[in-house]
Amino acid sequence: MKVTEHIKQAKGNTLFSFEIVPPQKGQNIQELYNNIDPLMEFNPPFIDVTTSREEYVYIDKDGLFDRKITRMRPGTVGICASLKYKYNVDAIPHVLCGGFTKEETEYVLVDCHYLGLDNVMALRGDAMKHEKYFTPTKDGNNYAVELVKQIKNLNKGKYLHEIIETPYNANFCIGVAGYPEKHMESPSLDTDLRYLKEKVDAGSDYVVTQMFFDNKKYFDFVEKARAIGITVPIIPGIKPIAVKRHLQILPQVFKLDLPEELILEIEKCKNNSQVRAVGVEWAIKQSKELITRGVPVVHFYSMGKSDNIKAIAKEIF
Ligand code: FAD
């Protein structure tokens, strides 16, 4: 079922959902299930599965290093199919511009359609690890808006090289990313919102936000989005802080601010289990306020570990 239908069916009640990251290749898929199992009692209507960018690896060939490109965490679509059929939940693959030609994207989407996946999240993708900025892939989509258009076309039977008139078209519900503290490359929040509006006008059905730690940022963002005519659901993304190093890593990677009160609480912690407890408490406080304000879904970034998400969900769902 589509995310938008889940929201409609919930009749104003806030839903619980989360995002997972595929395991590194060669790892046991059971570990992933072991982390998902404890969260299923909170009835997530959907689970997002990320797609990682490809990266360079260096292979020693008799002292000479050969540079090869590979994806360390493949399997997004396969994992989605397994979640859908194992847990009877809607699983949402993240589909990227970066690293895929439009042709390859079409094949990914066709796979998703055959597997009965009703939703896809359309993203530009991060820059590759060695890159400072995102470089578009040759013959690929440059921005998420182009990917949204490709998916919308496929929904109408317009493939890259032909129009296929059939009653069996895909009908994907499309999610896109939004940034309450603006995307790191954007010159201003207003500019970023203008491009978000383009994605929505091109046919995206809902927005999921980047993590934020100060709810005011989200409320202001939603207000600004509504003011420029973005009417689709805007789902807040929440990440519980888990280790002290997050104080540096999160602002560095995602270009976001942490509230002083949270920083002070974390600085007082003597070890990471205390940090984890502070992170859980903060996320509970954030979630409770978001729910009071009537958000459709609270979406959690699990980053492969579920004990803290479970502790939060137990308090609020
Ligand atoms: P876009 O919407 O294309 O925007 C990128 C930048 O370009 C922004 O600064 C925007 O303002 C600007 N822009 C947009 N359109 C135009 C235009 N037409 N002309 C000029 N400028 C424009 N990354 C992954 O690699 N894998 C994942 O699975 C993944 N999942 C994510 C899930 C969520 C909920 C979020 C919030 C992010 C996720 N990301 C993921 C990160 C995301 O790929 C990066 O933040 C990426 O840098 C931007 O992606 P986007 O889809 O927002 O890009």
PDB file of N, CA and C in Angstrom, residues 94-174:
ATOM      1  N   HIS A  94      15.312   3.031  -1.543  1.00  0.00           N
ATOM      2  CA  HIS A  94      15.829   4.347  -1.921  1.00  0.00           C
ATOM      3  C   HIS A  94      16.481   4.194  -3.295  1.00  0.00           C
ATOM      4  N   VAL A  95      16.010   4.965  -4.242  1.00  0.00           N
ATOM      5  CA  VAL A  95      16.516   4.903  -5.617  1.00  0.00           C
ATOM      6  C   VAL A  95      17.329   6.178  -5.847  1.00  0.00           C
ATOM      7  N   LEU A  96      18.536   6.006  -6.328  1.00  0.00           N
ATOM      8  CA  LEU A  96      19.459   7.150  -6.438  1.00  0.00           C
ATOM      9  C   LEU A  96      19.699   7.578  -7.877  1.00  0.00           C
ATOM     10  N   CYS A  97      20.028   8.864  -8.041  1.00  0.00           N
ATOM     11  CA  CYS A  97      20.555   9.331  -9.334  1.00  0.00           C
ATOM     12  C   CYS A  97      22.014   8.865  -9.460  1.00  0.00           C
ATOM     13  N   GLY A  98      22.794   9.151  -8.408  1.00  0.00           N
ATOM     14  CA  GLY A  98      24.236   8.900  -8.464  1.00  0.00           C
ATOM     15  C   GLY A  98      24.576   7.431  -8.613  1.00  0.00           C
ATOM     16  N   GLY A  99      25.422   7.125  -9.590  1.00  0.00           N
ATOM     17  CA  GLY A  99      25.885   5.751  -9.766  1.00  0.00           C
ATOM     18  C   GLY A  99      25.026   4.925 -10.698  1.00  0.00           C
ATOM     19  N   PHE A 100      23.947   5.508 -11.197  1.00  0.00           N
ATOM     20  CA  PHE A 100      23.055   4.751 -12.083  1.00  0.00           C
ATOM     21  C   PHE A 100      22.774   5.553 -13.351  1.00  0.00           C
ATOM     22  N   THR A 101      22.856   4.885 -14.504  1.00  0.00           N
ATOM     23  CA  THR A 101      22.368   5.525 -15.716  1.00  0.00           C
ATOM     24  C   THR A 101      20.829   5.477 -15.648  1.00  0.00           C
ATOM     25  N   LYS A 102      20.192   6.263 -16.510  1.00  0.00           N
ATOM     26  CA  LYS A 102      18.719   6.236 -16.511  1.00  0.00           C
ATOM     27  C   LYS A 102      18.206   4.836 -16.885  1.00  0.00           C
ATOM     28  N   GLU A 103      18.970   4.206 -17.775  1.00  0.00           N
ATOM     29  CA  GLU A 103      18.601   2.849 -18.215  1.00  0.00           C
ATOM     30  C   GLU A 103      18.633   1.882 -17.016  1.00  0.00           C
ATOM     31  N   GLU A 104      19.719   1.963 -16.237  1.00  0.00           N
ATOM     32  CA  GLU A 104      19.828   1.081 -15.052  1.00  0.00           C
ATOM     33  C   GLU A 104      18.713   1.393 -14.055  1.00  0.00           C
ATOM     34  N   THR A 105      18.403   2.685 -13.920  1.00  0.00           N
ATOM     35  CA  THR A 105      17.309   3.083 -13.013  1.00  0.00           C
ATOM     36  C   THR A 105      15.999   2.455 -13.473  1.00  0.00           C
ATOM     37  N   GLU A 106      15.798   2.477 -14.800  1.00  0.00           N
ATOM     38  CA  GLU A 106      14.565   1.882 -15.319  1.00  0.00           C
ATOM     39  C   GLU A 106      14.473   0.405 -14.915  1.00  0.00           C
ATOM     40  N   TYR A 107      15.602  -0.307 -15.015  1.00  0.00           N
ATOM     41  CA  TYR A 107      15.580  -1.731 -14.656  1.00  0.00           C
ATOM     42  C   TYR A 107      15.282  -1.922 -13.171  1.00  0.00           C
ATOM     43  N   VAL A 108      15.868  -1.053 -12.334  1.00  0.00           N
ATOM     44  CA  VAL A 108      15.605  -1.140 -10.879  1.00  0.00           C
ATOM     45  C   VAL A 108      14.102  -0.950 -10.633  1.00  0.00           C
ATOM     46  N   LEU A 109      13.532   0.054 -11.319  1.00  0.00           N
ATOM     47  CA  LEU A 109      12.111   0.347 -11.113  1.00  0.00           C
ATOM     48  C   LEU A 109      11.229  -0.802 -11.601  1.00  0.00           C
ATOM     49  N   VAL A 110      11.631  -1.399 -12.717  1.00  0.00           N
ATOM     50  CA  VAL A 110      10.854  -2.545 -13.235  1.00  0.00           C
ATOM     51  C   VAL A 110      10.905  -3.692 -12.216  1.00  0.00           C
ATOM     52  N   ASP A 111      12.093  -3.932 -11.637  1.00  0.00           N
ATOM     53  CA  ASP A 111      12.205  -4.969 -10.592  1.00  0.00           C
ATOM     54  C   ASP A 111      11.256  -4.656  -9.437  1.00  0.00           C
ATOM     55  N   CYS A 112      11.270  -3.397  -9.002  1.00  0.00           N
ATOM     56  CA  CYS A 112      10.414  -2.988  -7.874  1.00  0.00           C
ATOM     57  C   CYS A 112       8.942  -3.248  -8.199  1.00  0.00           C
ATOM     58  N   HIS A 113       8.579  -2.912  -9.425  1.00  0.00           N
ATOM     59  CA  HIS A 113       7.181  -3.096  -9.848  1.00  0.00           C
ATOM     60  C   HIS A 113       6.809  -4.581  -9.829  1.00  0.00           C
ATOM     61  N   TYR A 114       7.674  -5.429 -10.399  1.00  0.00           N
ATOM     62  CA  TYR A 114       7.378  -6.875 -10.437  1.00  0.00           C
ATOM     63  C   TYR A 114       7.312  -7.464  -9.025  1.00  0.00           C
ATOM     64  N   LEU A 115       8.079  -6.874  -8.105  1.00  0.00           N
ATOM     65  CA  LEU A 115       8.104  -7.407  -6.731  1.00  0.00           C
ATOM     66  C   LEU A 115       6.935  -6.891  -5.895  1.00  0.00           C
ATOM     67  N   GLY A 116       6.140  -6.030  -6.486  1.00  0.00           N
ATOM     68  CA  GLY A 116       4.954  -5.537  -5.768  1.00  0.00           C
ATOM     69  C   GLY A 116       5.261  -4.430  -4.782  1.00  0.00           C
ATOM     70  N   LEU A 117       6.373  -3.709  -4.993  1.00  0.00           N
ATOM     71  CA  LEU A 117       6.690  -2.584  -4.101  1.00  0.00           C
ATOM     72  C   LEU A 117       5.888  -1.370  -4.577  1.00  0.00           C
ATOM     73  N   ASP A 118       5.153  -0.752  -3.681  1.00  0.00           N
ATOM     74  CA  ASP A 118       4.244   0.330  -4.092  1.00  0.00           C
ATOM     75  C   ASP A 118       4.848   1.718  -3.946  1.00  0.00           C
ATOM     76  N   ASN A 119       5.967   1.803  -3.231  1.00  0.00           N
ATOM     77  CA  ASN A 119       6.572   3.117  -2.951  1.00  0.00           C
ATOM     78  C   ASN A 119       8.053   3.105  -3.315  1.00  0.00           C
ATOM     79  N   VAL A 120       8.557   4.247  -3.728  1.00  0.00           N
ATOM     80  CA  VAL A 120      10.013   4.408  -3.878  1.00  0.00           C
ATOM     81  C   VAL A 120      10.390   5.800  -3.368  1.00  0.00           C
ATOM     82  N   MET A 121      11.593   5.885  -2.844  1.00  0.00           N
ATOM     83  CA  MET A 121      12.100   7.173  -2.364  1.00  0.00           C
ATOM     84  C   MET A 121      13.099   7.641  -3.413  1.00  0.00           C
ATOM     85  N   ALA A 122      12.861   8.810  -4.009  1.00  0.00           N
ATOM     86  CA  ALA A 122      13.709   9.296  -5.108  1.00  0.00           C
ATOM     87  C   ALA A 122      14.726  10.296  -4.582  1.00  0.00           C
ATOM     88  N   LEU A 123      15.997   9.946  -4.673  1.00  0.00           N
ATOM     89  CA  LEU A 123      17.069  10.779  -4.098  1.00  0.00           C
ATOM     90  C   LEU A 123      18.199  10.982  -5.096  1.00  0.00           C
ATOM     91  N   ARG A 124      18.844  12.123  -4.953  1.00  0.00           N
ATOM     92  CA  ARG A 124      20.021  12.337  -5.792  1.00  0.00           C
ATOM     93  C   ARG A 124      21.164  11.422  -5.382  1.00  0.00           C
ATOM     94  N   GLY A 125      21.301  11.210  -4.063  1.00  0.00           N
ATOM     95  CA  GLY A 125      22.420  10.416  -3.542  1.00  0.00           C
ATOM     96  C   GLY A 125      23.531  11.314  -3.064  1.00  0.00           C
ATOM     97  N   ASP A 126      24.306  10.760  -2.151  1.00  0.00           N
ATOM     98  CA  ASP A 126      25.459  11.489  -1.618  1.00  0.00           C
ATOM     99  C   ASP A 126      26.566  11.502  -2.653  1.00  0.00           C
ATOM    100  N   ALA A 127      27.557  12.367  -2.408  1.00  0.00           N
ATOM    101  CA  ALA A 127      28.781  12.298  -3.213  1.00  0.00           C
ATOM    102  C   ALA A 127      29.488  10.986  -2.875  1.00  0.00           C
ATOM    103  N   MET A 128      30.343  10.497  -3.789  1.00  0.00           N
ATOM    104  CA  MET A 128      31.129   9.311  -3.459  1.00  0.00           C
ATOM    105  C   MET A 128      32.155   9.697  -2.385  1.00  0.00           C
ATOM    106  N   LYS A 129      32.656   8.691  -1.647  1.00  0.00           N
ATOM    107  CA  LYS A 129      33.529   8.984  -0.493  1.00  0.00           C
ATOM    108  C   LYS A 129      34.712   9.874  -0.849  1.00  0.00           C
ATOM    109  N   HIS A 130      35.303   9.670  -2.014  1.00  0.00           N
ATOM    110  CA  HIS A 130      36.513  10.421  -2.353  1.00  0.00           C
ATOM    111  C   HIS A 130      36.183  11.807  -2.927  1.00  0.00           C
ATOM    112  N   GLU A 131      34.876  12.061  -3.167  1.00  0.00           N
ATOM    113  CA  GLU A 131      34.500  13.336  -3.801  1.00  0.00           C
ATOM    114  C   GLU A 131      34.099  14.366  -2.754  1.00  0.00           C
ATOM    115  N   LYS A 132      34.409  15.607  -3.036  1.00  0.00           N
ATOM    116  CA  LYS A 132      33.922  16.672  -2.145  1.00  0.00           C
ATOM    117  C   LYS A 132      32.454  16.980  -2.480  1.00  0.00           C
ATOM    118  N   TYR A 133      32.155  17.003  -3.774  1.00  0.00           N
ATOM    119  CA  TYR A 133      30.795  17.304  -4.214  1.00  0.00           C
ATOM    120  C   TYR A 133      30.270  16.180  -5.091  1.00  0.00           C
ATOM    121  N   PHE A 134      28.977  16.106  -5.164  1.00  0.00           N
ATOM    122  CA  PHE A 134      28.321  15.112  -6.015  1.00  0.00           C
ATOM    123  C   PHE A 134      28.656  15.357  -7.486  1.00  0.00           C
ATOM    124  N   THR A 135      29.053  14.284  -8.173  1.00  0.00           N
ATOM    125  CA  THR A 135      29.265  14.391  -9.621  1.00  0.00           C
ATOM    126  C   THR A 135      28.209  13.529 -10.310  1.00  0.00           C
ATOM    127  N   PRO A 136      27.415  14.116 -11.202  1.00  0.00           N
ATOM    128  CA  PRO A 136      26.380  13.311 -11.861  1.00  0.00           C
ATOM    129  C   PRO A 136      26.995  12.166 -12.673  1.00  0.00           C
ATOM    130  N   THR A 137      26.294  11.084 -12.730  1.00  0.00           N
ATOM    131  CA  THR A 137      26.738   9.920 -13.505  1.00  0.00           C
ATOM    132  C   THR A 137      26.392  10.137 -14.976  1.00  0.00           C
ATOM    133  N   LYS A 138      27.315   9.755 -15.853  1.00  0.00           N
ATOM    134  CA  LYS A 138      27.060   9.906 -17.299  1.00  0.00           C
ATOM    135  C   LYS A 138      25.779   9.145 -17.667  1.00  0.00           C
ATOM    136  N   ASP A 139      24.906   9.785 -18.394  1.00  0.00           N
ATOM    137  CA  ASP A 139      23.608   9.226 -18.795  1.00  0.00           C
ATOM    138  C   ASP A 139      22.666   8.939 -17.618  1.00  0.00           C
ATOM    139  N   GLY A 140      22.980   9.548 -16.480  1.00  0.00           N
ATOM    140  CA  GLY A 140      22.097   9.378 -15.316  1.00  0.00           C
ATOM    141  C   GLY A 140      21.293  10.634 -15.057  1.00  0.00           C
ATOM    142  N   ASN A 141      20.498  10.627 -14.019  1.00  0.00           N
ATOM    143  CA  ASN A 141      19.750  11.821 -13.612  1.00  0.00           C
ATOM    144  C   ASN A 141      20.656  12.715 -12.761  1.00  0.00           C
ATOM    145  N   ASN A 142      20.575  14.004 -12.979  1.00  0.00           N
ATOM    146  CA  ASN A 142      21.445  14.954 -12.251  1.00  0.00           C
ATOM    147  C   ASN A 142      20.881  15.358 -10.903  1.00  0.00           C
ATOM    148  N   TYR A 143      19.576  15.531 -10.855  1.00  0.00           N
ATOM    149  CA  TYR A 143      18.909  15.954  -9.625  1.00  0.00           C
ATOM    150  C   TYR A 143      17.734  15.019  -9.363  1.00  0.00           C
ATOM    151  N   ALA A 144      17.336  14.992  -8.082  1.00  0.00           N
ATOM    152  CA  ALA A 144      16.220  14.113  -7.711  1.00  0.00           C
ATOM    153  C   ALA A 144      14.965  14.427  -8.532  1.00  0.00           C
ATOM    154  N   VAL A 145      14.765  15.713  -8.885  1.00  0.00           N
ATOM    155  CA  VAL A 145      13.555  16.078  -9.640  1.00  0.00           C
ATOM    156  C   VAL A 145      13.495  15.324 -10.980  1.00  0.00           C
ATOM    157  N   GLU A 146      14.665  15.110 -11.587  1.00  0.00           N
ATOM    158  CA  GLU A 146      14.680  14.380 -12.870  1.00  0.00           C
ATOM    159  C   GLU A 146      14.284  12.913 -12.646  1.00  0.00           C
ATOM    160  N   LEU A 147      14.744  12.377 -11.521  1.00  0.00           N
ATOM    161  CA  LEU A 147      14.393  10.989 -11.189  1.00  0.00           C
ATOM    162  C   LEU A 147      12.888  10.872 -10.921  1.00  0.00           C
ATOM    163  N   VAL A 148      12.341  11.874 -10.220  1.00  0.00           N
ATOM    164  CA  VAL A 148      10.896  11.863  -9.966  1.00  0.00           C
ATOM    165  C   VAL A 148      10.156  11.835 -11.306  1.00  0.00           C
ATOM    166  N   LYS A 149      10.643  12.643 -12.270  1.00  0.00           N
ATOM    167  CA  LYS A 149       9.968  12.697 -13.590  1.00  0.00           C
ATOM    168  C   LYS A 149      10.073  11.339 -14.288  1.00  0.00           C
ATOM    169  N   GLN A 150      11.255  10.697 -14.159  1.00  0.00           N
ATOM    170  CA  GLN A 150      11.410   9.385 -14.795  1.00  0.00           C
ATOM    171  C   GLN A 150      10.419   8.368 -14.196  1.00  0.00           C
ATOM    172  N   ILE A 151      10.271   8.434 -12.868  1.00  0.00           N
ATOM    173  CA  ILE A 151       9.356   7.478 -12.208  1.00  0.00           C
ATOM    174  C   ILE A 151       7.905   7.778 -12.603  1.00  0.00           C
ATOM    175  N   LYS A 152       7.577   9.068 -12.640  1.00  0.00           N
ATOM    176  CA  LYS A 152       6.223   9.467 -13.032  1.00  0.00           C
ATOM    177  C   LYS A 152       5.913   8.993 -14.454  1.00  0.00           C
ATOM    178  N   ASN A 153       6.912   9.146 -15.349  1.00  0.00           N
ATOM    179  CA  ASN A 153       6.727   8.692 -16.725  1.00  0.00           C
ATOM    180  C   ASN A 153       6.479   7.186 -16.773  1.00  0.00           C
ATOM    181  N   LEU A 154       7.289   6.454 -15.987  1.00  0.00           N
ATOM    182  CA  LEU A 154       7.117   5.001 -15.968  1.00  0.00           C
ATOM    183  C   LEU A 154       5.711   4.635 -15.481  1.00  0.00           C
ATOM    184  N   ASN A 155       5.212   5.392 -14.508  1.00  0.00           N
ATOM    185  CA  ASN A 155       3.839   5.156 -14.030  1.00  0.00           C
ATOM    186  C   ASN A 155       2.823   5.298 -15.161  1.00  0.00           C
ATOM    187  N   LYS A 156       3.200   6.133 -16.186  1.00  0.00           N
ATOM    188  CA  LYS A 156       2.261   6.349 -17.308  1.00  0.00           C
ATOM    189  C   LYS A 156       2.581   5.426 -18.478  1.00  0.00           C
ATOM    190  N   GLY A 157       3.546   4.524 -18.290  1.00  0.00           N
ATOM    191  CA  GLY A 157       3.923   3.620 -19.383  1.00  0.00           C
ATOM    192  C   GLY A 157       4.957   4.218 -20.324  1.00  0.00           C
ATOM    193  N   LYS A 158       5.499   5.403 -19.932  1.00  0.00           N
ATOM    194  CA  LYS A 158       6.515   6.032 -20.793  1.00  0.00           C
ATOM    195  C   LYS A 158       7.891   5.573 -20.339  1.00  0.00           C
ATOM    196  N   TYR A 159       8.422   4.566 -21.044  1.00  0.00           N
ATOM    197  CA  TYR A 159       9.762   4.086 -20.733  1.00  0.00           C
ATOM    198  C   TYR A 159      10.757   4.962 -21.477  1.00  0.00           C
ATOM    199  N   LEU A 160      12.041   4.728 -21.283  1.00  0.00           N
ATOM    200  CA  LEU A 160      13.020   5.636 -21.897  1.00  0.00           C
ATOM    201  C   LEU A 160      12.942   5.644 -23.403  1.00  0.00           C
ATOM    202  N   HIS A 161      12.745   4.447 -23.985  1.00  0.00           N
ATOM    203  CA  HIS A 161      12.821   4.377 -25.443  1.00  0.00           C
ATOM    204  C   HIS A 161      11.493   4.055 -26.115  1.00  0.00           C
ATOM    205  N   GLU A 162      10.464   3.853 -25.301  1.00  0.00           N
ATOM    206  CA  GLU A 162       9.185   3.528 -25.935  1.00  0.00           C
ATOM    207  C   GLU A 162       8.023   3.833 -24.991  1.00  0.00           C
ATOM    208  N   ILE A 163       6.857   4.011 -25.597  1.00  0.00           N
ATOM    209  CA  ILE A 163       5.649   4.157 -24.787  1.00  0.00           C
ATOM    210  C   ILE A 163       4.903   2.834 -24.878  1.00  0.00           C
ATOM    211  N   ILE A 164       4.629   2.243 -23.728  1.00  0.00           N
ATOM    212  CA  ILE A 164       3.963   0.945 -23.731  1.00  0.00           C
ATOM    213  C   ILE A 164       2.558   1.123 -23.167  1.00  0.00           C
ATOM    214  N   GLU A 165       1.566   0.901 -24.030  1.00  0.00           N
ATOM    215  CA  GLU A 165       0.190   1.073 -23.549  1.00  0.00           C
ATOM    216  C   GLU A 165      -0.296  -0.251 -23.010  1.00  0.00           C
ATOM    217  N   THR A 166      -0.434  -0.330 -21.714  1.00  0.00           N
ATOM    218  CA  THR A 166      -0.874  -1.575 -21.087  1.00  0.00           C
ATOM    219  C   THR A 166      -1.630  -1.218 -19.813  1.00  0.00           C
ATOM    220  N   PRO A 167      -2.493  -2.117 -19.353  1.00  0.00           N
ATOM    221  CA  PRO A 167      -3.181  -1.838 -18.072  1.00  0.00           C
ATOM    222  C   PRO A 167      -2.304  -2.210 -16.882  1.00  0.00           C
ATOM    223  N   TYR A 168      -1.069  -2.642 -17.136  1.00  0.00           N
ATOM    224  CA  TYR A 168      -0.223  -3.169 -16.039  1.00  0.00           C
ATOM    225  C   TYR A 168       0.865  -2.197 -15.595  1.00  0.00           C
ATOM    226  N   ASN A 169       0.625  -0.913 -15.831  1.00  0.00           N
ATOM    227  CA  ASN A 169       1.637   0.071 -15.446  1.00  0.00           C
ATOM    228  C   ASN A 169       1.943   0.039 -13.950  1.00  0.00           C
ATOM    229  N   ALA A 170       3.163   0.493 -13.619  1.00  0.00           N
ATOM    230  CA  ALA A 170       3.481   0.721 -12.208  1.00  0.00           C
ATOM    231  C   ALA A 170       2.664   1.917 -11.735  1.00  0.00           C
ATOM    232  N   ASN A 171       2.531   2.051 -10.442  1.00  0.00           N
ATOM    233  CA  ASN A 171       1.810   3.210  -9.886  1.00  0.00           C
ATOM    234  C   ASN A 171       2.502   3.622  -8.591  1.00  0.00           C
ATOM    235  N   PHE A 172       3.807   3.878  -8.710  1.00  0.00           N
ATOM    236  CA  PHE A 172       4.600   4.139  -7.511  1.00  0.00           C
ATOM    237  C   PHE A 172       4.166   5.419  -6.814  1.00  0.00           C
ATOM    238  N   CYS A 173       4.107   5.337  -5.504  1.00  0.00           N
ATOM    239  CA  CYS A 173       3.997   6.524  -4.651  1.00  0.00           C
ATOM    240  C   CYS A 173       5.444   6.963  -4.413  1.00  0.00           C
ATOM    241  N   ILE A 174       5.696   8.263  -4.597  1.00  0.00           N
ATOM    242  CA  ILE A 174       7.096   8.720  -4.617  1.00  0.00           C
ATOM    243  C   ILE A 174       7.397   9.628  -3.430  1.00  0.00           C
TER     244      ILE A 174
END
